[in-house]
Every structure is written in structure tokens, then in C-alpha cells.
């Protein structure tokens, strides 16, 4: 069999230098040369698929049929199919096994034997197509499984919820027969598969509602009967090492699990309500890769300004927005650009959301007195060049951060405000002197996340004048302009949206604005100066959102929902 590198050089124009770079990376970190070349952006997934087709003489199928029978669900664990990137397809158009990696031939034999499809045709397809087909098949049977599990919980032995969870084992391989464990595993695996950021278990008078937050929107999952609420919450508490006897006070805990090659860190919070405890689980995928700054959604002008700001020798750069608006992702994408061997970067966070090589990260622990302020005070003595403070929550933290910025350090942090100008008001309201704010703060970036239109069901339409008038836009300006929306399909769970992108408001503090801050903390005046500044000409969150609407990335409804 010919080497993949040779095929890529001969047929796809990949240079010998690129192959050598990928081989050096392979020697250092491991992995497959095809995937490494994709990471290095030398080829795309389509190129790799076609090269593998030439290498092993297999047919390529770019799109799998959606009208296939999920006959294999009870016969093959989902973890096996996802690990080895293959799926059996029995559709009216024909039967075959689709693979994303032709080198898994031993596992292919195993799959053929399990489903009694010996000698069946195999085709090559993309990893994404394989995973979509697998998820679709297991989804068809998931609700029936959940209903059966909830029925089984009535006859369950209460002691069974105390089953231990192994930290390193894959949740998909858990073969427990205990209904409550089955249901919690089902909820967690479905939430991870759908890229949910949170899971809510909410108690009401006659029902328990389980919901997930996907792309910022809460969506119903299951609604089990009220009498199994105690078992569900006790199981979550046991997994999170919390006190199951304490039901009157709020508690916090943590779970570390592995689901289909993903390491998931779960922060658990319980809150007593009038109908019992409610639980919120925040899911952090520790194995997810960092999004490059250029892919976050910045306009060309804002990106250029932001890149200058993050390379400044000192000062504070603040990122503001509500919880879950992507502030930490933006800051870590910025850190990844300036992370060099000659720079000492230290962070203090709660929780640590991304693990980064070459950066010292400190986890806040208030129980033992390690607060943001105490951590920051110690960090300043560790000879840092760049400091990241997870959040400025109080005057003490704000003052230490400002003094660090005034003594030659570049400081990044976040703040909870509605827009960029309000961050100045918030700092002064905390008790920070206006002259310290104007001296130390270089810029404030406000951001939100809007859902992107699903590329698979994207369609154009003309917005009615009545809708434009309702949201305060001029129908004349939009006259003859085509906008886009998602019709809803299987790829986006019929929502019309898939993934999210940021909208931004970057306020750079010019000398004139710094003088204004010395005389007033009125956010309205500061914003007006930023908007009409000759030097920066700030674009508001809504203006940036409308720019993305006109570019066909999101919808008017999304922009007005978050701004």
C-alpha cells in the first residue's frame, strides 16, 4: 500500500516541507499524518478522504442517506462505532458499511460479525457524516429507552444509586442495570453529544423537568414523574461527592467523566426550592480545542485593534458580558497568540476552563482562603509579564489588578456588564477612583453569542416591512435586500441554527475619553464619545450583529434576542 504522504504530494500538491513538518509533529505528539496536515491547514477533510480512497481503492460517498434502519442499535455499543468511526447503513438505496478510517479493518471484521453482514460492501465518508448517522440511529431509540428506564425506577432498590463511578471509564461503556444510573448516563451522554453547555434538573409540583442548554437556548429533554426526583438528585450528588442528607442548603460539587473519547468536567450546583432541590450541571469539554481569534467573528477593523491591544506592554483589557457569552474563550484565544517562551503568563480562575501549555494556571478555592484577590496578590510576586484574572468581583480584586497594570504588567479580566461603557460605571461604582480607571484601562470589549444559521438548510427570504418597523429598522434601507434563515433539518435538530458566533463592541480608551472619565461616570456620555470618536469610531453590539445578518451568518431575531 502506498504511503499517504506520497499520494498527497503527487495528487494534491502538498509540499515536501509540509510533510516533514507533519512528521516532526507526529514524532513529538503522536497522531496520524492526515489529521496533522488538516490541523496545519495544508489540506482539508475532503482532500484526506480522496487521498485515502486512492490509497486503499475504496469508493467515496460524501453524503450518507438519512432514511436508513437503525437495526444495529441493540447489537453494537455506540462507543464502539464512534471510536472506530464506522456505521452500518441499510437504506432503500442499498446496504453498506461507511467508514471514515479505512485502517480500522480489524474492527470492521468485528462489526460485520456482530451484525452478520460478512462480505458487505464498504465505502469511505467523512467523520462528520459517520457521527451524524450514528447519533441519528441512537436518537431513534433513545426516547423509548428513557421511557422504559423511568418505568423501571418504580421497582428499583434505593441502595442501587450508590454504585461507584470510575473516573477513567467511559460512561458509554457503563453496563449498569440500575434504572436511575441508566437515566443519568443517558442524560449526560445526550447532552455531551449535542454540545450542551448546561443540564437543568428542575422540581415542580407534579413533575420533574430535565432540560439542556444548546447554543444558549434551553430545550426540554425528559419529564419524569415527581416521585423519582429524590433518586435522580441523590445519584448526581453521589457522583459529585456532595452530602445527600443535606437538602436545605445550596451545595457545589464536581464530576469528572469520560464520554466517547471526550474528558468532561462537570460543575454541579444544587438549590433548595419550594418543591425540592433543583440541580444545574455546567459541562466543560476539557478535550475541546481552542478556537483561533480569527474565527471568533471579529470585524477586520476590530480584530486589528484587538491584536494591537493584546500585545501592549502594560494596562488592562476588560471583556464584559453575561455568563455564557464566550468571554473566557476570547481571552484564551488572545493568550494563545502571545504565549511565547520569553513571556511569563499566569492566570487565576474559577474554574479553569482550558488547559494551556506554557501557562501557569491557579484554581480559586474560597474554602481555604484562596480568593481572586489573594491569588492575584501572590501572582504579582511571581514575576509575571501577563496576568489573567478570571473575574473582577470586588473592589479588592479591582484595585490589585489596576496596580499591577500601572506597574508594568498586561492584565486581562472579565466583568459582568451590559455594554462596554457600563464597565467604567461598574468599576467606579465598586469604589475604584476615576483617575485609576482612566490611567490603567486600555480597552473594554463587550460581547454576546448569537446562533449561526444552519448551512444545511439555509434559505433566503425578504423580511416583511411590518417586522422591520417593529424592531426599529428602516424598511427603505433593507429594500431589495435578501436575508437568510434556517428552514430546519435533521442536522440542526429542526431549529434552523447550528453553532454560535460572537458579536462585539470594542471601546478603546482614547486620551479624550480618559479625560471624560475623570469628570463623569455616566455610561451614556462615555458611549456617545466612543461612537463619535474620530480615532476609533466604535461599532455597537447591535450594529455588529446587523453586519453579520447582512453577511448571512445569523438572523435578525437572534441579534435582537441578545441585544
Coordinates of C-alpha atoms in Angstrom, one line a residue:
X1 CA 0.0 0.0 0.0
X2 CA 1.4 3.4 -1.0
X3 CA 2.2 5.9 1.7
X4 CA -0.5 8.6 2.3
X5 CA 2.2 11.3 2.3
X6 CA 3.3 10.3 -1.2
X7 CA -0.2 10.4 -2.6
X8 CA -0.8 13.9 -1.0
X9 CA 2.4 15.2 -2.6
X10 CA 1.7 13.7 -6.1
X11 CA -2.0 14.3 -6.4
X12 CA -2.9 17.1 -4.0
X13 CA 0.0 19.5 -4.3
X14 CA 1.2 19.2 -0.7
X15 CA 4.8 20.3 -0.4
X16 CA 7.6 18.1 0.9
X17 CA 8.2 20.7 3.6
X18 CA 4.6 20.4 4.9
X19 CA 5.0 16.6 5.0
X20 CA 8.3 17.0 7.0
X21 CA 6.6 19.4 9.4
X22 CA 3.7 17.0 10.0
X23 CA 6.1 14.1 10.5
X24 CA 8.1 16.1 13.1
X25 CA 4.8 16.9 14.9
X26 CA 3.8 13.3 14.7
X27 CA 7.1 12.3 16.3
X28 CA 6.6 14.9 19.1
X29 CA 2.9 14.5 19.9
X30 CA 1.8 11.3 18.0
X31 CA -1.3 11.1 15.8
X32 CA -2.0 10.4 12.1
X33 CA -0.2 12.3 9.4
X34 CA -3.5 13.1 7.5
X35 CA -5.2 14.6 10.6
X36 CA -2.0 16.6 11.5
X37 CA -1.9 18.1 7.9
X38 CA -5.6 19.2 8.4
X39 CA -4.6 20.8 11.8
X40 CA -1.7 22.6 10.0
X41 CA -4.3 23.7 7.3
X42 CA -2.3 22.2 4.5
X43 CA -5.2 20.0 3.3
X44 CA -9.0 19.8 4.1
X45 CA -11.0 16.8 5.1
X46 CA -12.2 16.3 1.5
X47 CA -8.6 16.0 0.3
X48 CA -7.8 13.5 3.0
X49 CA -10.8 11.4 2.1
X50 CA -9.9 11.4 -1.6
X51 CA -6.3 10.5 -0.8
X52 CA -7.4 7.6 1.4
X53 CA -9.7 6.5 -1.5
X54 CA -6.7 6.4 -3.8
X55 CA -4.6 4.6 -1.2
X56 CA -7.0 1.7 -0.5
X57 CA -9.2 1.7 -3.6
X58 CA -12.4 2.4 -1.8
X59 CA -15.4 4.4 -3.2
X60 CA -16.0 7.8 -1.6
X61 CA -19.6 8.7 -0.5
X62 CA -19.8 12.4 0.5
X63 CA -23.4 12.2 1.8
X64 CA -24.9 9.3 3.6
X65 CA -28.7 8.5 3.2
X66 CA -30.9 9.6 6.1
X67 CA -33.7 7.0 5.6
X68 CA -31.8 4.0 7.0
X69 CA -32.9 1.4 9.5
X70 CA -31.3 1.6 13.0
X71 CA -31.3 -2.2 13.3
X72 CA -27.8 -2.3 14.8
X73 CA -28.5 -0.2 17.9
X74 CA -29.2 -3.1 20.2
X75 CA -26.3 -5.1 18.7
X76 CA -23.4 -2.6 18.8
X77 CA -22.4 -0.2 21.6
X78 CA -22.4 3.5 20.4
X79 CA -18.9 3.9 21.8
X80 CA -17.5 1.2 19.5
X81 CA -18.9 2.8 16.4
X82 CA -17.7 6.3 17.4
X83 CA -14.3 5.1 18.5
X84 CA -13.6 3.3 15.2
X85 CA -15.6 5.8 13.0
X86 CA -17.9 3.4 11.2
X87 CA -21.6 2.9 10.8
X88 CA -23.8 0.2 9.0
X89 CA -26.3 1.7 6.6
X90 CA -29.4 -0.3 5.5
X91 CA -31.4 2.0 3.2
X92 CA -33.7 1.6 0.2
X93 CA -30.8 2.8 -2.0
X94 CA -28.6 -0.1 -0.8
X95 CA -26.7 -1.6 2.2
X96 CA -23.1 -0.9 3.1
X97 CA -20.8 0.0 5.9
X98 CA -19.5 3.6 5.9
X99 CA -16.0 4.2 7.4
X100 CA -14.0 7.4 8.0
X101 CA -10.8 5.5 8.6
X102 CA -10.0 2.5 6.3
X103 CA -7.2 1.3 8.5
X104 CA -9.7 0.0 11.1
X105 CA -10.1 -3.2 9.1
X106 CA -9.8 -5.5 12.1
X107 CA -12.7 -3.6 13.8
X108 CA -14.6 -3.7 10.5
X109 CA -14.4 -7.6 10.6
X110 CA -15.7 -7.5 14.2
X111 CA -18.6 -5.2 13.2
X112 CA -19.5 -7.4 10.2
X113 CA -19.5 -10.5 12.5
X114 CA -21.7 -8.7 15.2
X115 CA -24.4 -7.7 12.7
X116 CA -23.9 -10.8 10.5
X117 CA -23.0 -8.7 7.4
X118 CA -19.9 -10.7 6.3
X119 CA -18.5 -9.6 3.0
X120 CA -20.8 -6.5 2.7
X121 CA -19.6 -3.5 0.6
X122 CA -17.7 -0.8 2.5
X123 CA -17.4 2.9 1.4
X124 CA -15.4 5.9 2.7
X125 CA -17.0 9.0 4.1
X126 CA -16.2 11.9 6.4
X127 CA -16.0 11.6 10.1
X128 CA -18.9 14.1 10.5
X129 CA -21.2 12.1 8.2
X130 CA -20.4 8.9 10.2
X131 CA -21.2 10.7 13.6
X132 CA -24.4 12.3 12.3
X133 CA -25.6 8.8 11.1
X134 CA -24.7 7.2 14.5
X135 CA -26.4 9.9 16.5
X136 CA -29.5 9.8 14.4
X137 CA -29.7 6.0 14.8
X138 CA -29.3 6.0 18.5
X139 CA -31.7 9.0 18.8
X140 CA -34.5 7.0 17.2
X141 CA -34.4 4.6 20.1
X142 CA -33.3 6.9 22.9
X143 CA -36.8 8.2 24.0
X144 CA -38.1 4.6 24.2
X145 CA -35.1 3.7 26.3
X146 CA -35.7 6.7 28.6
X147 CA -39.4 5.9 29.0
X148 CA -38.6 2.3 29.9
X149 CA -35.9 3.4 32.4
X150 CA -38.4 5.7 34.1
X151 CA -40.9 2.9 34.4
X152 CA -38.2 0.6 35.9
X153 CA -37.3 3.2 38.6
X154 CA -40.6 2.4 40.4
X155 CA -39.4 -1.1 41.3
X156 CA -35.8 -0.1 41.9
X157 CA -33.9 -0.9 45.1
X158 CA -33.0 2.5 46.7
X159 CA -29.5 1.3 47.6
X160 CA -28.6 0.9 43.9
X161 CA -27.9 4.6 43.4
X162 CA -24.7 4.2 45.5
X163 CA -22.9 2.5 42.6
X164 CA -19.4 3.9 42.3
X165 CA -18.4 5.9 39.2
X166 CA -14.9 5.2 37.9
X167 CA -13.1 8.4 36.9
X168 CA -11.3 7.0 33.9
X169 CA -14.0 4.7 32.4
X170 CA -16.2 5.8 29.5
X171 CA -19.8 6.5 30.5
X172 CA -21.0 4.9 27.2
X173 CA -19.4 1.6 28.3
X174 CA -21.3 1.5 31.6
X175 CA -23.4 -1.6 31.6
X176 CA -25.3 -0.9 34.9
X177 CA -28.8 -2.3 35.0
X178 CA -29.9 0.2 37.7
X179 CA -32.6 2.5 36.1
X180 CA -31.5 5.7 37.9
X181 CA -27.9 5.3 36.8
X182 CA -29.1 4.4 33.2
X183 CA -31.2 7.6 33.1
X184 CA -28.4 9.9 34.4
X185 CA -25.9 8.3 32.0
X186 CA -28.4 8.8 29.2
X187 CA -28.9 12.5 30.0
X188 CA -25.2 13.1 30.3
X189 CA -24.2 11.3 27.1
X190 CA -27.0 13.0 25.1
X191 CA -26.1 16.5 26.4
X192 CA -22.4 15.9 25.5
X193 CA -23.3 14.6 22.1
X194 CA -25.5 17.7 21.4
X195 CA -22.7 20.1 22.7
X196 CA -24.9 21.3 25.5
X197 CA -23.3 23.8 28.0
X198 CA -25.7 23.1 30.9
X199 CA -28.2 20.5 32.2
X200 CA -31.1 21.5 34.5
X201 CA -33.0 19.1 36.7
X202 CA -36.0 21.2 37.9
X203 CA -38.6 20.2 40.5
X204 CA -42.2 21.3 40.1
X205 CA -45.5 20.4 41.9
X206 CA -46.3 17.2 39.9
X207 CA -43.3 16.7 37.5
X208 CA -39.5 16.9 37.3
X209 CA -38.2 18.6 34.2
X210 CA -34.8 17.8 32.7
X211 CA -33.6 20.4 30.2
X212 CA -30.3 21.1 28.3
X213 CA -28.9 24.4 27.1
X214 CA -27.6 24.1 23.5
X215 CA -26.3 27.2 21.7
X216 CA -27.6 29.4 24.5
X217 CA -31.2 28.1 24.3
X218 CA -32.9 25.8 26.9
X219 CA -34.5 22.7 25.3
X220 CA -36.6 20.0 27.0
X221 CA -35.1 16.5 27.3
X222 CA -37.3 14.4 29.6
X223 CA -40.1 14.9 32.1
X224 CA -40.0 12.0 34.7
X225 CA -42.7 11.7 37.4
X226 CA -42.3 13.7 40.6
X227 CA -41.7 10.6 42.9
X228 CA -38.3 9.8 41.3
X229 CA -36.9 13.3 41.8
X230 CA -35.1 12.2 45.1
X231 CA -33.4 9.3 43.4
X232 CA -32.2 11.4 40.5
X233 CA -30.8 14.2 42.6
X234 CA -29.2 11.7 45.1
X235 CA -27.4 10.0 42.2
X236 CA -26.0 13.3 40.9
X237 CA -24.9 14.2 44.4
X238 CA -23.1 10.9 44.9
X239 CA -21.2 11.4 41.6
X240 CA -20.2 14.9 42.7
X241 CA -19.2 13.8 46.3
X242 CA -21.8 16.0 47.9
X243 CA -23.8 15.5 51.1
X244 CA -27.0 13.6 50.1
X245 CA -28.5 14.1 53.5
X246 CA -28.4 18.0 53.3
X247 CA -31.4 19.2 51.3
X248 CA -32.0 22.6 53.0
X249 CA -28.8 24.4 51.9
X250 CA -27.2 25.1 48.5
X251 CA -24.2 22.9 47.6
X252 CA -21.5 22.8 45.0
X253 CA -19.6 19.8 43.6
X254 CA -17.7 18.5 40.7
X255 CA -17.8 15.4 38.5
X256 CA -15.1 14.2 36.0
X257 CA -16.3 11.8 33.4
X258 CA -15.2 10.4 30.0
X259 CA -17.8 10.1 27.2
X260 CA -16.7 8.8 23.8
X261 CA -13.1 10.0 23.9
X262 CA -14.1 13.3 25.5
X263 CA -13.0 14.3 29.0
X264 CA -15.8 16.3 30.6
X265 CA -15.5 18.4 33.7
X266 CA -19.0 19.0 35.3
X267 CA -19.6 21.7 37.9
X268 CA -22.7 20.8 39.9
X269 CA -24.8 23.3 41.9
X270 CA -27.9 22.5 43.9
X271 CA -30.5 24.9 45.2
X272 CA -33.5 24.2 47.6
X273 CA -36.8 25.3 46.2
X274 CA -40.4 25.1 47.4
X275 CA -40.9 21.7 45.6
X276 CA -37.5 20.2 46.5
X277 CA -34.0 20.7 45.2
X278 CA -33.1 21.7 41.7
X279 CA -29.7 20.9 40.1
X280 CA -27.7 22.7 37.4
X281 CA -24.7 21.0 35.8
X282 CA -22.3 23.1 33.8
X283 CA -20.4 21.0 31.3
X284 CA -16.8 21.8 30.2
X285 CA -15.2 19.7 27.5
X286 CA -11.6 19.6 28.6
X287 CA -10.5 17.9 25.3
X288 CA -12.0 20.6 23.1
X289 CA -9.5 22.6 21.1
X290 CA -9.3 26.4 21.4
X291 CA -11.0 28.5 18.7
X292 CA -8.5 30.8 16.9
X293 CA -9.0 34.5 17.4
X294 CA -9.6 35.0 13.7
X295 CA -12.6 32.5 13.8
X296 CA -14.5 34.2 16.6
X297 CA -16.3 36.7 14.5
X298 CA -14.4 39.9 14.8
X299 CA -14.7 42.5 12.0
X300 CA -11.4 43.2 10.3
X301 CA -11.1 46.6 12.0
X302 CA -11.8 45.3 15.5
X303 CA -9.5 42.4 15.0
X304 CA -6.6 44.7 14.0
X305 CA -7.2 46.9 17.1
X306 CA -7.6 43.9 19.4
X307 CA -4.4 42.3 18.2
X308 CA -2.5 45.6 19.0
X309 CA -4.1 45.8 22.5
X310 CA -3.2 42.2 23.5
X311 CA 0.5 43.0 22.6
X312 CA 0.7 46.2 24.6
X313 CA 3.4 46.2 27.3
X314 CA 1.0 47.1 30.2
X315 CA -2.5 48.1 31.0
X316 CA -5.9 46.4 31.5
X317 CA -8.0 44.8 28.7
X318 CA -11.5 44.0 30.1
X319 CA -14.0 41.7 28.4
X320 CA -17.6 42.1 29.5
X321 CA -20.9 40.3 29.0
X322 CA -23.3 38.0 30.8
X323 CA -22.5 34.4 31.9
X324 CA -22.0 32.1 28.9
X325 CA -21.2 34.9 26.4
X326 CA -17.8 33.5 25.5
X327 CA -15.6 35.9 27.5
X328 CA -13.1 33.2 28.6
X329 CA -12.8 31.8 25.1
X330 CA -12.0 35.2 23.7
X331 CA -9.3 35.8 26.4
X332 CA -7.7 32.4 26.0
X333 CA -7.7 32.8 22.2
X334 CA -5.8 36.1 22.8
X335 CA -3.4 34.4 25.3
X336 CA -2.6 31.6 22.7
X337 CA -1.4 34.3 20.3
X338 CA 1.0 36.0 22.8
X339 CA 2.0 32.7 24.5
X340 CA 5.8 32.6 23.8
X341 CA 8.7 31.1 25.7
X342 CA 10.0 34.5 26.6
X343 CA 6.8 35.7 28.3
X344 CA 5.6 34.6 31.8
X345 CA 1.8 34.2 31.8
X346 CA -0.1 33.4 35.0
X347 CA -3.9 33.0 35.4
X348 CA -6.2 32.9 38.4
X349 CA -9.6 31.4 37.5
X350 CA -12.8 29.8 38.8
X351 CA -13.0 27.2 37.1
X352 CA -10.0 26.6 34.8
X353 CA -11.8 26.1 31.5
X354 CA -8.9 25.5 29.1
X355 CA -5.6 23.7 29.8
X356 CA -2.8 25.5 28.0
X357 CA 0.9 24.5 27.7
X358 CA 3.3 27.2 28.9
X359 CA 0.9 29.0 31.1
X360 CA 0.7 28.7 34.9
X361 CA -3.0 28.4 36.0
X362 CA -4.3 28.8 39.5
X363 CA -7.7 27.5 40.6
X364 CA -9.6 29.7 43.1
X365 CA -10.7 27.9 46.3
X366 CA -12.6 30.2 48.7
X367 CA -13.0 27.4 51.2
X368 CA -9.3 27.6 52.1
X369 CA -9.0 31.4 51.6
X370 CA -7.7 31.3 48.0
X371 CA -9.8 34.1 46.5
X372 CA -9.3 36.1 43.3
X373 CA -7.8 38.9 45.4
X374 CA -5.4 36.6 47.4
X375 CA -4.4 34.7 44.3
X376 CA -3.7 37.9 42.4
X377 CA -1.7 39.4 45.2
X378 CA 0.6 36.3 45.2
X379 CA 0.8 36.2 41.4
X380 CA 2.2 39.7 41.2
X381 CA 5.2 38.5 43.3
X382 CA 5.8 35.7 40.7
X383 CA 7.4 38.0 38.2
X384 CA 4.6 37.8 35.5
X385 CA 4.5 39.6 32.2
X386 CA 0.9 38.9 31.6
X387 CA -1.9 38.2 34.2
X388 CA -5.4 36.8 33.5
X389 CA -7.9 37.3 36.3
X390 CA -11.0 35.2 35.7
X391 CA -13.4 37.9 37.0
X392 CA -13.2 41.2 38.9
X393 CA -15.9 40.6 41.5
X394 CA -15.0 43.2 44.2
X395 CA -13.0 46.3 45.0
X396 CA -10.0 44.5 46.4
X397 CA -9.5 42.4 43.2
X398 CA -10.1 45.5 41.0
X399 CA -7.5 47.6 42.9
X400 CA -4.8 44.9 42.8
X401 CA -5.4 44.4 39.1
X402 CA -5.2 48.1 38.4
X403 CA -2.0 48.5 40.5
X404 CA -0.5 45.5 38.6
X405 CA -1.3 47.2 35.3
X406 CA 0.2 50.5 36.5
X407 CA 3.5 48.8 37.5
X408 CA 4.2 47.3 34.0
X409 CA 2.0 44.2 33.7
X410 CA -0.6 43.5 31.0
X411 CA -3.8 42.4 32.7
X412 CA -6.8 40.6 31.2
X413 CA -10.0 40.2 33.1
X414 CA -13.8 39.9 32.8
X415 CA -16.7 41.9 34.2
X416 CA -20.5 41.4 34.1
X417 CA -22.0 44.5 32.4
X418 CA -24.4 45.1 29.6
X419 CA -22.1 47.0 27.3
X420 CA -18.5 48.4 27.1
X421 CA -19.3 51.9 28.5
X422 CA -21.1 50.4 31.5
X423 CA -17.9 48.7 32.6
X424 CA -16.4 52.1 33.6
X425 CA -19.5 52.9 35.6
X426 CA -19.3 49.5 37.3
X427 CA -15.6 49.9 38.3
X428 CA -16.3 53.4 39.8
X429 CA -19.4 52.1 41.5
X430 CA -17.3 49.4 43.1
X431 CA -15.2 52.1 44.6
X432 CA -12.2 52.4 42.2
X433 CA -11.1 56.0 41.8
X434 CA -11.9 57.5 38.3
X435 CA -8.2 58.6 37.8
X436 CA -7.1 54.9 38.3
X437 CA -9.6 53.7 35.8
X438 CA -8.5 56.2 33.2
X439 CA -4.8 55.5 33.9
X440 CA -4.9 51.7 33.8
X441 CA -7.7 50.6 31.4
X442 CA -6.6 50.4 27.8
X443 CA -9.8 49.0 26.3
X444 CA -13.1 47.3 27.1
X445 CA -14.6 44.6 24.8
X446 CA -18.4 43.8 25.2
X447 CA -19.6 40.6 23.6
X448 CA -22.5 38.3 23.1
X449 CA -23.0 35.0 21.3
X450 CA -25.6 34.6 18.5
X451 CA -26.6 31.3 16.9
X452 CA -25.4 30.8 13.3
X453 CA -27.8 29.8 10.5
X454 CA -27.5 26.1 9.8
X455 CA -25.6 25.7 6.5
X456 CA -27.5 22.6 5.6
X457 CA -31.0 24.2 5.5
X458 CA -30.1 27.9 4.9
X459 CA -32.6 29.7 2.7
X460 CA -33.0 33.3 1.5
X461 CA -36.1 35.5 2.2
X462 CA -37.3 39.1 2.1
X463 CA -38.2 40.4 5.6
X464 CA -41.7 42.0 5.7
X465 CA -41.8 45.7 6.3
X466 CA -44.0 45.3 9.4
X467 CA -41.3 43.2 11.1
X468 CA -38.6 45.7 10.3
X469 CA -40.7 48.6 11.7
X470 CA -41.4 46.5 14.8
X471 CA -37.7 46.1 15.6
X472 CA -37.0 49.7 14.8
X473 CA -35.2 49.3 11.4
X474 CA -35.9 51.3 8.3
X475 CA -37.7 49.2 5.6
X476 CA -36.2 51.6 3.0
X477 CA -32.6 50.6 4.0
X478 CA -33.5 46.9 3.7
X479 CA -35.5 47.3 0.4
X480 CA -34.5 44.7 -2.1
X481 CA -32.0 43.0 0.3
X482 CA -32.2 39.3 0.7
X483 CA -31.7 38.0 4.3
X484 CA -31.2 34.4 5.3
X485 CA -32.7 31.9 7.8
X486 CA -32.6 28.2 8.5
X487 CA -35.6 26.2 7.4
X488 CA -34.9 23.4 10.0
X489 CA -33.4 20.0 9.3
X490 CA -32.0 16.9 10.9
X491 CA -28.5 18.4 11.2
X492 CA -29.7 21.3 13.4
X493 CA -32.5 19.4 15.3
X494 CA -35.1 21.4 13.3
X495 CA -34.0 24.7 14.9
X496 CA -32.5 26.3 11.8
X497 CA -29.4 27.1 13.8
X498 CA -26.1 25.3 14.2
X499 CA -23.1 26.7 16.2
X500 CA -22.6 30.2 17.5
X501 CA -20.5 33.3 16.6
X502 CA -19.6 36.4 18.6
X503 CA -20.8 39.9 18.1
X504 CA -18.5 42.6 19.6
X505 CA -18.3 46.2 20.8
X506 CA -14.7 47.3 21.2
X507 CA -14.2 50.5 23.1
X508 CA -10.6 51.7 23.0
X509 CA -9.9 54.4 25.6
X510 CA -8.5 57.4 23.8
X511 CA -7.0 60.4 25.6
X512 CA -10.2 62.4 25.2
X513 CA -12.3 59.5 26.7
X514 CA -9.8 59.2 29.6
X515 CA -10.3 62.9 30.4
X516 CA -14.1 62.4 30.2
X517 CA -13.9 59.5 32.7
X518 CA -12.2 61.9 35.2
X519 CA -15.3 64.2 35.1
X520 CA -18.2 61.7 34.7
X521 CA -19.0 58.1 35.2
X522 CA -22.2 58.4 33.0
X523 CA -22.2 55.4 30.7
X524 CA -24.4 57.3 28.2
X525 CA -21.9 60.1 27.7
X526 CA -18.9 57.7 27.6
X527 CA -20.7 55.6 24.9
X528 CA -21.5 58.7 22.8
X529 CA -17.9 59.8 22.9
X530 CA -16.8 56.3 21.8
X531 CA -19.3 56.2 18.9
X532 CA -18.3 59.5 17.5
X533 CA -14.6 59.4 18.2
X534 CA -12.6 60.3 15.1
X535 CA -9.9 57.8 16.1
X536 CA -11.8 54.6 16.9
X537 CA -15.5 55.0 15.8
X538 CA -16.8 52.2 18.0
X539 CA -19.4 49.8 16.5
X540 CA -22.1 48.8 18.9
X541 CA -23.2 45.2 19.6
X542 CA -26.4 45.7 17.6
X543 CA -24.5 47.3 14.7
X544 CA -22.0 44.4 14.6
X545 CA -24.9 41.9 14.8
X546 CA -26.7 43.6 11.8
X547 CA -23.5 43.4 9.9
X548 CA -23.5 39.6 10.4
X549 CA -27.2 39.4 9.5
X550 CA -26.4 41.1 6.1
X551 CA -23.5 38.7 5.7
X552 CA -25.9 35.8 6.0
X553 CA -24.3 34.4 9.2
X554 CA -27.2 34.9 11.6
X555 CA -30.8 36.2 11.7
X556 CA -32.4 39.5 12.8
X557 CA -34.4 37.6 15.5
X558 CA -31.1 36.3 17.0
X559 CA -29.5 39.8 17.1
X560 CA -32.5 41.3 18.8
X561 CA -32.7 38.4 21.2
X562 CA -29.3 39.0 22.6
X563 CA -29.0 42.8 22.3

